XYZ file of C-alpha atoms in Angstrom:
605
model
C -13.758 50.834 -2.165
C -14.847 51.463 -5.743
C -17.794 49.602 -6.951
C -15.870 47.557 -9.697
C -15.889 43.888 -10.164
C -12.887 42.184 -8.026
C -11.202 40.756 -11.100
C -10.839 44.642 -12.115
C -9.468 45.643 -8.522
C -7.171 42.581 -8.415
C -4.057 41.811 -10.594
C -5.135 38.813 -12.616
C -3.388 35.562 -11.444
C -1.222 34.040 -14.145
C 1.799 31.212 -14.281
C 4.264 33.776 -15.005
C 3.413 36.182 -11.649
C 3.016 32.747 -9.653
C 6.442 31.661 -10.973
C 8.074 35.043 -10.116
C 6.430 34.255 -6.588
C 8.127 31.020 -6.078
C 11.757 31.978 -7.586
C 11.460 34.819 -5.087
C 10.598 32.339 -1.861
C 13.131 29.599 -3.114
C 16.058 32.405 -3.206
C 17.859 30.494 -5.600
C 17.273 27.272 -4.819
C 16.581 24.737 -7.439
C 12.429 24.884 -8.559
C 12.970 21.078 -9.702
C 14.532 19.480 -6.617
C 12.266 21.587 -4.650
C 9.188 21.562 -6.194
C 8.719 18.546 -8.691
C 8.557 15.405 -7.649
C 8.435 12.226 -9.634
C 6.372 8.780 -9.333
C 8.268 5.151 -9.259
C 7.237 5.313 -13.017
C 9.613 8.902 -13.716
C 6.645 10.565 -14.325
C 6.599 14.139 -13.339
C 4.277 15.622 -10.453
C 3.922 19.240 -11.047
C 3.484 21.637 -8.159
C 0.648 23.544 -10.308
C -1.560 22.171 -13.331
C -3.854 24.497 -15.621
C -7.757 23.155 -15.434
C -8.416 20.505 -18.109
C -11.188 20.619 -20.391
C -13.116 18.770 -22.924
C -12.238 15.678 -21.370
C -14.415 12.487 -21.611
C -14.119 9.945 -18.573
C -15.575 6.536 -18.413
C -17.324 6.797 -14.587
C -19.272 3.358 -12.348
C -22.666 3.867 -11.935
C -24.528 6.301 -9.598
C -24.368 6.149 -6.418
C -22.327 5.175 -3.606
C -19.779 2.645 -3.525
C -20.195 -1.068 -2.290
C -18.526 -1.230 1.221
C -17.320 -4.931 1.635
C -15.759 -6.966 4.178
C -13.273 -9.864 4.530
C -15.038 -13.191 6.107
C -11.430 -15.001 6.799
C -12.100 -16.246 10.168
C -11.182 -20.212 10.279
C -14.098 -21.423 12.250
C -16.985 -21.327 9.856
C -19.922 -20.453 12.749
C -17.062 -17.398 13.720
C -17.405 -16.275 10.568
C -20.736 -16.513 9.620
C -21.243 -14.337 12.757
C -18.668 -11.979 11.922
C -20.307 -12.182 8.278
C -24.152 -11.133 9.976
C -22.091 -8.373 12.433
C -20.678 -6.769 9.382
C -24.071 -6.488 7.458
C -25.747 -5.493 10.580
C -23.552 -2.292 10.707
C -23.293 -1.086 7.752
C -21.662 -3.371 5.394
C -23.386 -4.164 2.120
C -20.725 -6.546 0.479
C -18.768 -9.839 1.668
C -15.551 -11.114 0.702
C -15.295 -14.999 1.119
C -11.601 -15.838 2.364
C -10.686 -19.166 1.159
C -7.921 -20.663 3.263
C -5.946 -21.656 0.035
C -6.205 -17.854 -1.121
C -2.718 -16.158 -1.069
C -4.901 -13.078 0.803
C -6.004 -15.494 3.604
C -2.152 -15.350 4.963
C -2.902 -18.060 6.862
C -6.396 -17.622 8.028
C -9.560 -18.163 5.865
C -12.150 -20.512 5.299
C -12.282 -24.342 4.200
C -14.674 -24.220 1.491
C -14.174 -27.419 0.395
C -17.888 -28.829 0.746
C -21.281 -27.398 0.247
C -21.895 -27.632 3.420
C -18.907 -25.957 4.834
C -20.157 -23.015 2.541
C -23.392 -23.345 3.305
C -22.295 -22.690 7.352
C -19.984 -20.082 6.485
C -22.829 -17.976 5.410
C -25.601 -19.008 7.378
C -27.860 -16.537 8.106
C -26.757 -14.350 5.276
C -28.916 -13.593 2.552
C -27.496 -13.430 -0.495
C -30.110 -11.758 -2.946
C -29.865 -8.477 -0.452
C -25.706 -8.443 -0.800
C -22.633 -8.257 -3.205
C -20.563 -11.491 -3.034
C -17.182 -12.059 -3.867
C -15.064 -15.207 -3.490
C -11.390 -14.777 -2.721
C -10.265 -18.737 -3.150
C -6.803 -18.207 -5.400
C -5.937 -21.403 -7.220
C -9.294 -23.082 -5.627
C -11.654 -20.723 -7.629
C -13.527 -22.802 -9.926
C -14.259 -25.707 -7.160
C -15.285 -22.918 -4.747
C -17.446 -21.247 -7.712
C -19.353 -24.832 -8.523
C -20.406 -24.847 -4.641
C -21.596 -21.495 -4.617
C -23.811 -22.823 -7.465
C -25.377 -25.394 -5.976
C -25.863 -23.633 -2.318
C -28.068 -20.947 -4.655
C -30.139 -24.077 -5.851
C -30.176 -25.650 -2.850
C -31.760 -21.869 -1.445
C -33.615 -21.372 -3.866
C -32.301 -18.687 -5.020
C -33.173 -16.216 -7.972
C -29.738 -16.027 -9.688
C -30.725 -13.135 -11.697
C -31.179 -11.319 -8.021
C -27.826 -12.174 -6.980
C -24.420 -10.003 -7.129
C -21.859 -12.274 -7.565
C -18.083 -11.728 -8.833
C -16.639 -15.350 -8.363
C -13.202 -14.103 -8.619
C -11.851 -16.558 -11.112
C -7.979 -15.642 -11.584
C -6.176 -18.251 -12.839
C -3.430 -16.012 -14.073
C -3.560 -13.794 -11.204
C -2.769 -17.504 -9.257
C 0.149 -18.153 -11.657
C 1.558 -14.937 -10.361
C 1.026 -15.500 -7.026
C 2.449 -19.099 -6.753
C 4.162 -19.904 -9.816
C 1.410 -22.263 -10.988
C -0.686 -22.364 -13.675
C -3.431 -24.643 -14.160
C -3.621 -26.507 -17.148
C -6.754 -26.398 -19.013
C -7.897 -23.241 -17.204
C -9.158 -21.726 -20.624
C -11.602 -24.223 -21.286
C -12.787 -24.174 -17.462
C -13.316 -20.304 -17.418
C -15.533 -20.817 -20.482
C -17.554 -23.544 -19.012
C -17.619 -21.797 -15.762
C -19.047 -18.700 -17.842
C -21.678 -20.797 -19.257
C -22.808 -22.872 -16.161
C -23.471 -19.582 -14.690
C -25.769 -18.055 -17.726
C -28.673 -15.974 -15.963
C -26.874 -15.290 -13.050
C -26.072 -11.396 -11.833
C -22.215 -10.247 -11.338
C -18.764 -11.475 -13.123
C -17.265 -14.762 -13.115
C -13.253 -13.663 -14.142
C -11.432 -11.037 -12.390
C -8.293 -9.577 -13.156
C -6.365 -9.211 -10.005
C -3.596 -6.567 -9.290
C -2.571 -7.476 -5.376
C -0.048 -9.712 -6.359
C 2.044 -7.315 -8.679
C 1.379 -5.164 -6.131
C 2.548 -6.715 -2.847
C 5.785 -7.807 -5.041
C 6.395 -4.011 -5.326
C 4.784 -3.160 -8.982
C 4.414 0.836 -10.098
C 1.318 2.309 -10.951
C 1.949 1.497 -14.555
C 2.812 -1.692 -14.077
C -0.326 -3.154 -12.139
C -2.278 -1.299 -14.665
C -0.717 -3.502 -17.534
C -0.980 -6.660 -15.961
C -4.248 -6.405 -14.806
C -5.241 -5.330 -18.692
C -2.819 -7.989 -20.025
C -4.984 -10.628 -17.660
C -8.566 -8.974 -18.266
C -7.774 -9.442 -22.546
C -6.298 -13.070 -21.979
C -9.820 -13.696 -20.424
C -11.433 -12.003 -23.070
C -9.414 -14.258 -25.736
C -10.513 -17.051 -23.808
C -14.034 -16.979 -23.387
C -14.081 -15.822 -27.216
C -12.130 -19.021 -27.995
C -14.695 -20.994 -25.942
C -17.531 -19.635 -28.219
C -18.862 -16.784 -26.256
C -19.227 -13.901 -28.154
C -17.198 -10.471 -27.445
C -20.280 -8.794 -25.386
C -20.722 -11.835 -23.415
C -17.665 -12.499 -22.694
C -16.641 -8.228 -21.411
C -19.481 -8.707 -19.509
C -18.282 -11.686 -17.277
C -15.072 -9.773 -16.717
C -13.842 -7.315 -13.509
C -10.944 -6.209 -11.901
C -9.580 -5.552 -8.753
C -6.982 -2.418 -8.272
C -5.442 -1.764 -5.055
C -5.414 1.228 -2.884
C -2.860 2.412 -1.202
C -2.588 5.968 1.214
C -1.461 8.196 -2.023
C -4.269 9.800 -2.965
C -3.622 11.260 -6.027
C -1.974 8.257 -8.025
C -4.670 5.941 -6.380
C -7.269 8.250 -7.858
C -5.466 8.800 -10.854
C -5.162 4.845 -11.273
C -8.637 4.078 -10.635
C -9.735 6.510 -12.991
C -7.138 5.160 -15.753
C -8.109 1.649 -15.628
C -11.818 2.461 -17.238
C -10.173 4.896 -19.788
C -7.422 1.773 -20.776
C -10.432 -0.786 -21.001
C -12.691 1.450 -22.874
C -9.482 1.665 -25.394
C -9.937 -2.238 -25.264
C -13.668 -2.572 -26.107
C -13.419 0.066 -28.569
C -10.541 -1.920 -30.513
C -13.480 -5.234 -30.079
C -15.853 -3.208 -31.827
C -17.920 -3.132 -28.711
C -20.006 -0.285 -27.139
C -18.514 0.969 -23.908
C -20.196 -0.099 -21.105
C -19.285 0.171 -17.119
C -16.125 -1.596 -16.378
C -16.949 -3.645 -12.388
C -13.535 -2.200 -10.978
C -13.261 -3.279 -7.037
C -10.739 -2.359 -4.495
C -8.930 -3.727 -1.661
C -6.573 -1.582 0.437
C -2.684 -2.041 0.056
C -1.403 -5.232 2.403
C 2.559 -3.814 1.500
C 1.502 -0.555 3.269
C 0.342 -1.786 6.669
C 2.512 -2.024 9.416
C 3.170 -4.027 12.560
C 4.565 -1.517 14.678
C 2.202 1.349 16.036
C -0.452 -0.409 13.975
C -3.235 2.624 14.569
C -1.643 4.467 11.779
C -3.089 1.606 9.341
C -6.479 3.563 10.121
C -5.370 6.635 8.692
C -3.534 4.506 5.691
C -6.389 2.471 4.967
C -9.483 5.405 5.339
C -7.234 7.624 2.799
C -6.725 4.431 0.366
C -10.389 3.672 0.779
C -11.509 7.449 0.147
C -9.246 7.495 -2.796
C -10.784 4.522 -4.067
C -14.011 5.757 -4.111
C -13.361 9.435 -5.662
C -11.597 7.412 -8.217
C -14.372 5.520 -9.406
C -14.406 2.162 -7.264
C -17.697 0.316 -7.356
C -16.380 -1.798 -4.435
C -13.613 -1.308 -1.768
C -12.655 -3.614 0.784
C -10.289 -2.451 3.327
C -8.339 -4.499 5.845
C -8.707 -3.847 9.363
C -5.824 -1.921 10.864
C -4.314 -5.037 12.871
C -4.347 -7.533 9.523
C -0.522 -7.728 10.031
C -0.827 -8.444 13.528
C -3.174 -11.633 13.266
C -6.727 -12.450 13.085
C -8.652 -9.185 13.515
C -10.994 -8.331 16.397
C -14.475 -7.199 16.431
C -13.337 -3.952 17.076
C -10.532 -3.704 14.654
C -13.196 -4.855 12.001
C -15.739 -1.765 13.535
C -13.143 0.461 12.809
C -12.810 -0.286 9.390
C -16.298 -0.719 8.430
C -17.143 3.015 10.218
C -14.585 4.516 8.475
C -15.852 3.666 5.156
C -19.653 4.517 6.390
C -18.639 7.960 7.727
C -16.833 8.405 4.109
C -20.409 7.326 2.430
C -22.712 8.826 4.409
C -21.298 11.617 6.558
C -18.324 12.790 4.157
C -20.873 12.139 0.725
C -17.636 11.252 -1.344
C -19.780 9.431 -3.189
C -22.454 12.184 -4.543
C -19.899 13.484 -7.307
C -19.819 10.356 -10.089
C -16.228 12.066 -11.112
C -14.841 14.457 -8.627
C -11.494 14.815 -10.298
C -12.795 15.178 -13.986
C -11.473 18.908 -14.827
C -8.229 19.033 -12.241
C -5.587 19.621 -14.164
C -3.212 17.598 -11.645
C -5.774 14.338 -12.197
C -6.824 14.786 -15.332
C -2.554 14.962 -16.642
C -1.924 12.153 -14.273
C -4.700 9.628 -15.489
C -3.721 10.290 -19.314
C -0.106 9.640 -18.434
C -0.594 6.653 -16.515
C -3.071 5.502 -19.189
C -0.515 6.266 -22.107
C 2.384 4.478 -20.289
C 0.306 1.514 -19.047
C -1.247 0.917 -22.439
C 2.518 0.972 -23.727
C 3.676 -1.344 -21.651
C 0.662 -3.673 -21.904
C 1.715 -3.925 -25.819
C 5.146 -4.634 -24.832
C 3.555 -8.240 -22.586
C 1.626 -8.897 -25.781
C 4.579 -8.742 -28.008
C 6.308 -10.969 -25.128
C 2.876 -13.370 -26.123
C 0.764 -12.322 -23.279
C 0.929 -12.245 -19.474
C 1.367 -16.002 -18.859
C 4.315 -16.421 -20.733
C 5.604 -12.552 -19.652
C 5.562 -13.986 -16.280
C 6.897 -17.418 -17.308
C 10.329 -15.920 -18.874
C 10.665 -13.834 -15.777
C 10.504 -10.508 -17.768
C 7.685 -8.594 -16.054
C 8.787 -10.278 -12.855
C 12.751 -8.883 -13.759
C 10.602 -4.964 -14.347
C 8.688 -5.406 -10.946
C 12.127 -6.086 -9.347
C 13.624 -3.450 -10.575
C 10.839 -0.963 -9.180
C 10.422 -2.540 -5.848
C 14.370 -2.507 -5.545
C 14.197 1.587 -5.844
C 11.240 1.519 -3.404
C 12.956 -0.562 -1.276
C 16.129 2.384 -0.995
C 13.682 4.871 -0.840
C 12.463 3.098 2.539
C 15.881 2.296 3.811
C 16.723 6.600 3.482
C 13.324 7.858 4.822
C 12.458 9.362 0.982
C 9.348 7.169 1.325
C 8.552 7.479 5.153
C 6.636 4.707 7.540
C 5.140 6.898 10.430
C 5.718 4.523 13.084
C 8.081 2.400 11.601
C 10.944 4.227 10.105
C 9.455 7.653 11.176
C 8.493 8.920 14.535
C 8.572 5.141 16.317
C 7.648 4.607 19.904
C 9.482 2.000 21.648
C 7.126 1.794 24.689
C 3.804 1.082 22.556
C 1.731 -1.578 24.378
C 0.378 -4.633 22.760
C -2.801 -4.515 20.150
C -5.281 -7.200 20.446
C -6.024 -9.790 17.899
C -8.135 -12.824 18.061
C -6.895 -15.995 19.989
C -6.559 -17.780 16.188
C -3.041 -19.060 15.287
C -2.315 -18.998 11.796
C -1.633 -21.533 9.590
C 2.066 -21.972 8.550
C 2.341 -20.341 4.897
C 4.925 -20.762 2.197
C 4.975 -19.262 -1.127
C 5.980 -20.812 -3.885
C 9.527 -20.342 -5.660
C 8.080 -19.247 -8.720
C 5.696 -16.719 -7.860
C 6.054 -12.977 -7.167
C 7.400 -12.377 -3.636
C 5.032 -10.686 -1.160
C 6.437 -8.135 1.062
C 5.017 -5.272 3.086
C 7.593 -2.180 3.038
C 8.064 -2.116 6.865
C 9.195 -5.714 7.141
C 12.879 -4.252 7.216
C 12.200 -1.820 10.036
C 10.032 -4.474 12.110
C 12.956 -7.121 11.614
C 15.036 -4.845 13.864
C 12.281 -3.850 16.214
C 11.641 -7.847 17.102
C 15.459 -8.282 17.763
C 15.276 -5.089 20.298
C 12.206 -6.877 22.066
C 14.172 -10.209 22.192
C 16.791 -8.381 23.814
C 14.421 -6.715 25.786
C 12.965 -10.046 27.060
C 16.482 -11.938 27.619
C 18.500 -9.516 29.502
C 15.426 -6.663 30.738
C 17.003 -3.805 28.597
C 17.250 -2.600 24.809
C 20.047 -2.224 22.872
C 20.834 1.616 23.929
C 23.066 4.381 22.108
C 24.591 7.386 24.242
C 23.636 10.816 23.058
C 26.979 12.569 23.166
C 25.136 15.997 23.393
C 27.400 18.701 22.843
C 26.596 22.127 24.288
C 23.463 23.169 25.874
C 20.068 22.118 24.792
C 19.328 24.876 22.771
C 22.401 23.831 20.357
C 22.136 20.266 20.017
C 18.116 19.549 20.865
C 17.783 19.345 16.847
C 20.293 16.511 16.715
C 19.793 14.864 18.948
C 15.779 14.510 19.060
C 16.383 13.706 15.126
C 19.014 10.920 16.376
C 16.932 9.321 19.066
C 13.953 8.634 16.477
C 16.029 7.368 13.827
C 17.961 4.895 16.634
C 14.521 4.054 17.622
C 13.352 2.831 14.584
C 15.952 0.005 14.842
C 14.556 -0.705 18.335
C 17.757 1.037 19.905
C 17.147 3.273 22.812
C 18.838 6.715 23.437
C 19.847 8.012 26.437
C 19.978 11.559 27.016
C 21.504 14.419 28.658
C 21.409 17.842 28.891
C 24.646 18.548 27.264
C 28.695 19.083 28.128
C 30.746 21.408 27.514
C 33.847 19.542 28.853
C 35.219 16.264 26.851
C 36.228 14.461 30.133
C 32.908 14.910 31.543
C 31.207 13.509 28.277
C 33.461 10.259 28.762
C 32.767 9.410 32.369
C 29.118 10.190 31.739
C 29.183 7.622 28.571
C 30.963 4.709 30.964
C 28.267 5.371 33.382
C 25.296 5.364 30.686
C 26.486 1.313 30.414
C 26.024 1.441 26.313
C 28.107 0.323 23.798
C 27.080 3.162 21.167
C 27.670 6.726 20.819
C 26.026 9.780 18.782
C 27.340 13.065 18.624
C 24.940 15.594 18.889
C 25.286 19.278 18.015
C 25.866 21.822 15.239
C 27.717 22.694 12.665
C 29.615 25.368 14.600
C 30.307 23.331 17.449
C 31.474 20.169 15.664
C 34.054 22.371 14.242
C 36.066 22.702 17.825
C 34.451 20.126 19.614
C 33.774 17.008 17.992
C 37.221 15.307 17.594
C 37.980 15.572 21.077
C 35.013 14.290 21.953
C 34.936 11.013 19.582
C 38.317 10.787 20.787
C 37.507 10.826 24.769
C 34.511 8.389 23.531
C 36.695 6.081 21.972
C 39.176 6.283 24.799
C 36.461 5.584 27.446
C 35.459 2.235 25.410
C 32.967 3.517 22.328
C 32.814 0.169 20.367
C 30.947 2.345 17.618
C 30.847 6.715 17.702
C 27.978 7.763 15.165
C 27.921 11.931 14.682
C 24.388 13.416 13.737
C 24.983 15.766 10.389
C 26.657 15.238 7.351
C 30.101 17.636 7.462
C 31.925 18.855 4.134
C 35.189 17.322 5.700
C 34.643 14.458 7.533
C 38.182 12.853 7.514
C 39.547 14.630 10.878
C 36.551 13.052 12.614
C 36.860 9.211 11.069
C 40.304 9.319 12.361
C 39.627 10.731 15.873
C 37.251 7.292 15.704
C 33.738 8.728 14.073
C 32.481 5.479 12.488
C 29.306 6.868 10.758
C 27.120 9.598 9.892
C 23.243 10.242 10.485
C 21.739 12.563 8.770
C 18.429 12.938 6.263
C 18.654 11.077 3.427
C 21.528 8.225 4.587
C 20.881 4.324 4.127
C 18.972 4.606 7.730
C 18.420 0.752 7.400
C 22.202 0.226 6.921
C 23.192 2.362 9.580
C 20.614 0.423 12.457
C 21.549 -2.949 11.418
C 25.385 -2.234 12.256
C 24.374 -0.515 15.082
C 22.277 -3.174 16.078
C 25.664 -5.753 15.638
C 27.603 -3.166 17.718
C 25.246 -2.844 20.241
C 24.865 -6.677 20.820
C 28.873 -7.575 21.226
């Protein structure tokens, strides 16, 4: 080999060379459809970005993010034991969940008295940890009790790291009720906690995210909330410096690592823009994170471990100061010690073993992250200004303007879930009908009713879970699940791909597939269907076989008593198949939820 630098031995890599190679690989396929995706806000996700340079990004203070654990056991003694176990096991922050908080979801603590609060934190040395209150509409009362507890214990206020979590506008978004005079109470609480370390007000994104908000909508709502608190504190006599220092934000982290990292970076840019408009020298914004409730599933819940770990890593890489991850069984009930340990250890591995917190802003200079951060920031700023023109967040909520925008995105997201464009592993993809029950604590949740005036809260997997629950009820009642007979045509090599696809698709709705090695005779197929006892049938084979055998097979199945016949695939000519008795077509991109709901009804007839 010649003694020259490698750069001189190989042709330089350029965008043009890359594009030529891509076009050759696509073989005429559409570049936009194959390689360019879009976010819920319509932002383009390109397959290739140029390196970014010269970008100044506000970041968190040096060091790892705090590992925060929810304390939500209704029994104060057991809650305190949970807290001590978590702290001994590596957590350095706690989130005390009030039973009236929307995030309690039927659990949470009675924190209505000083003694109750003291009992929930028995043995916890407040100066050694960070503490956040999650009390919803009971926030002001709980904060006052916390101040009394600090005085009772004789702790030094300046040594504490507190987030009181006061978010009356967030409570309005979640419940539909806005406390009268909240501005004055917020200002009074800031005065009352003078000399304490931490934040008083919290602009919480969870109500918007749970309602289906996009990243831009979440950022804009949080920014509008924070600015409303800034105005309220200034009107209450606090200078802007003190008002700014009293505010924190909480963003939701989900399993989309690219958008989560960009979103957490964007909120710091947006807040710096607010500070600049106020004439303030920028200071690090306290950014808290909690993993997404809407991404959690009740089915195959172990996949939630992957989701929350990815979300925690993304929030940390994006610059979160503290991350609270939901245990993998959170959607099933009150998590037990094992689930709490798993979610705690996941973050410990990220921080201590993977060393993800060693670099303050690892996304800096990466073209994709910088582009997404910039685009999210600009679109969120534009929506924030629109909310301001509507009269501010409270007015936008009262008028339904913000709720309408979120509902439109939620509807698009629901369609993506129904068609599996947004797949949910264990729920809509790769379901396992024989999964074993997962343990949670034997504590019944209190009944909770979300106010009609508040934003809805829904997990993405709920429609599929409802079908699976109905299937479980049928199994318990008659000893077998609704079933579909896979009418496999031809040898295994011919029908296997589509029969496997169909079996998994029907299982997402709790419908068990009855398989076989395939048939070449319509009469034998009909007899096997009769023997199966199923009401549903699904033809599975190749397009070539369908051309000659699908129609007679469908006619034979119909004559044999098939209530509903499906075909796995999307044939160009479907009229003859429909006339022969094929009711619907199962293919990638179809509305699977609609098909499964219909199939479940037919299976029960």
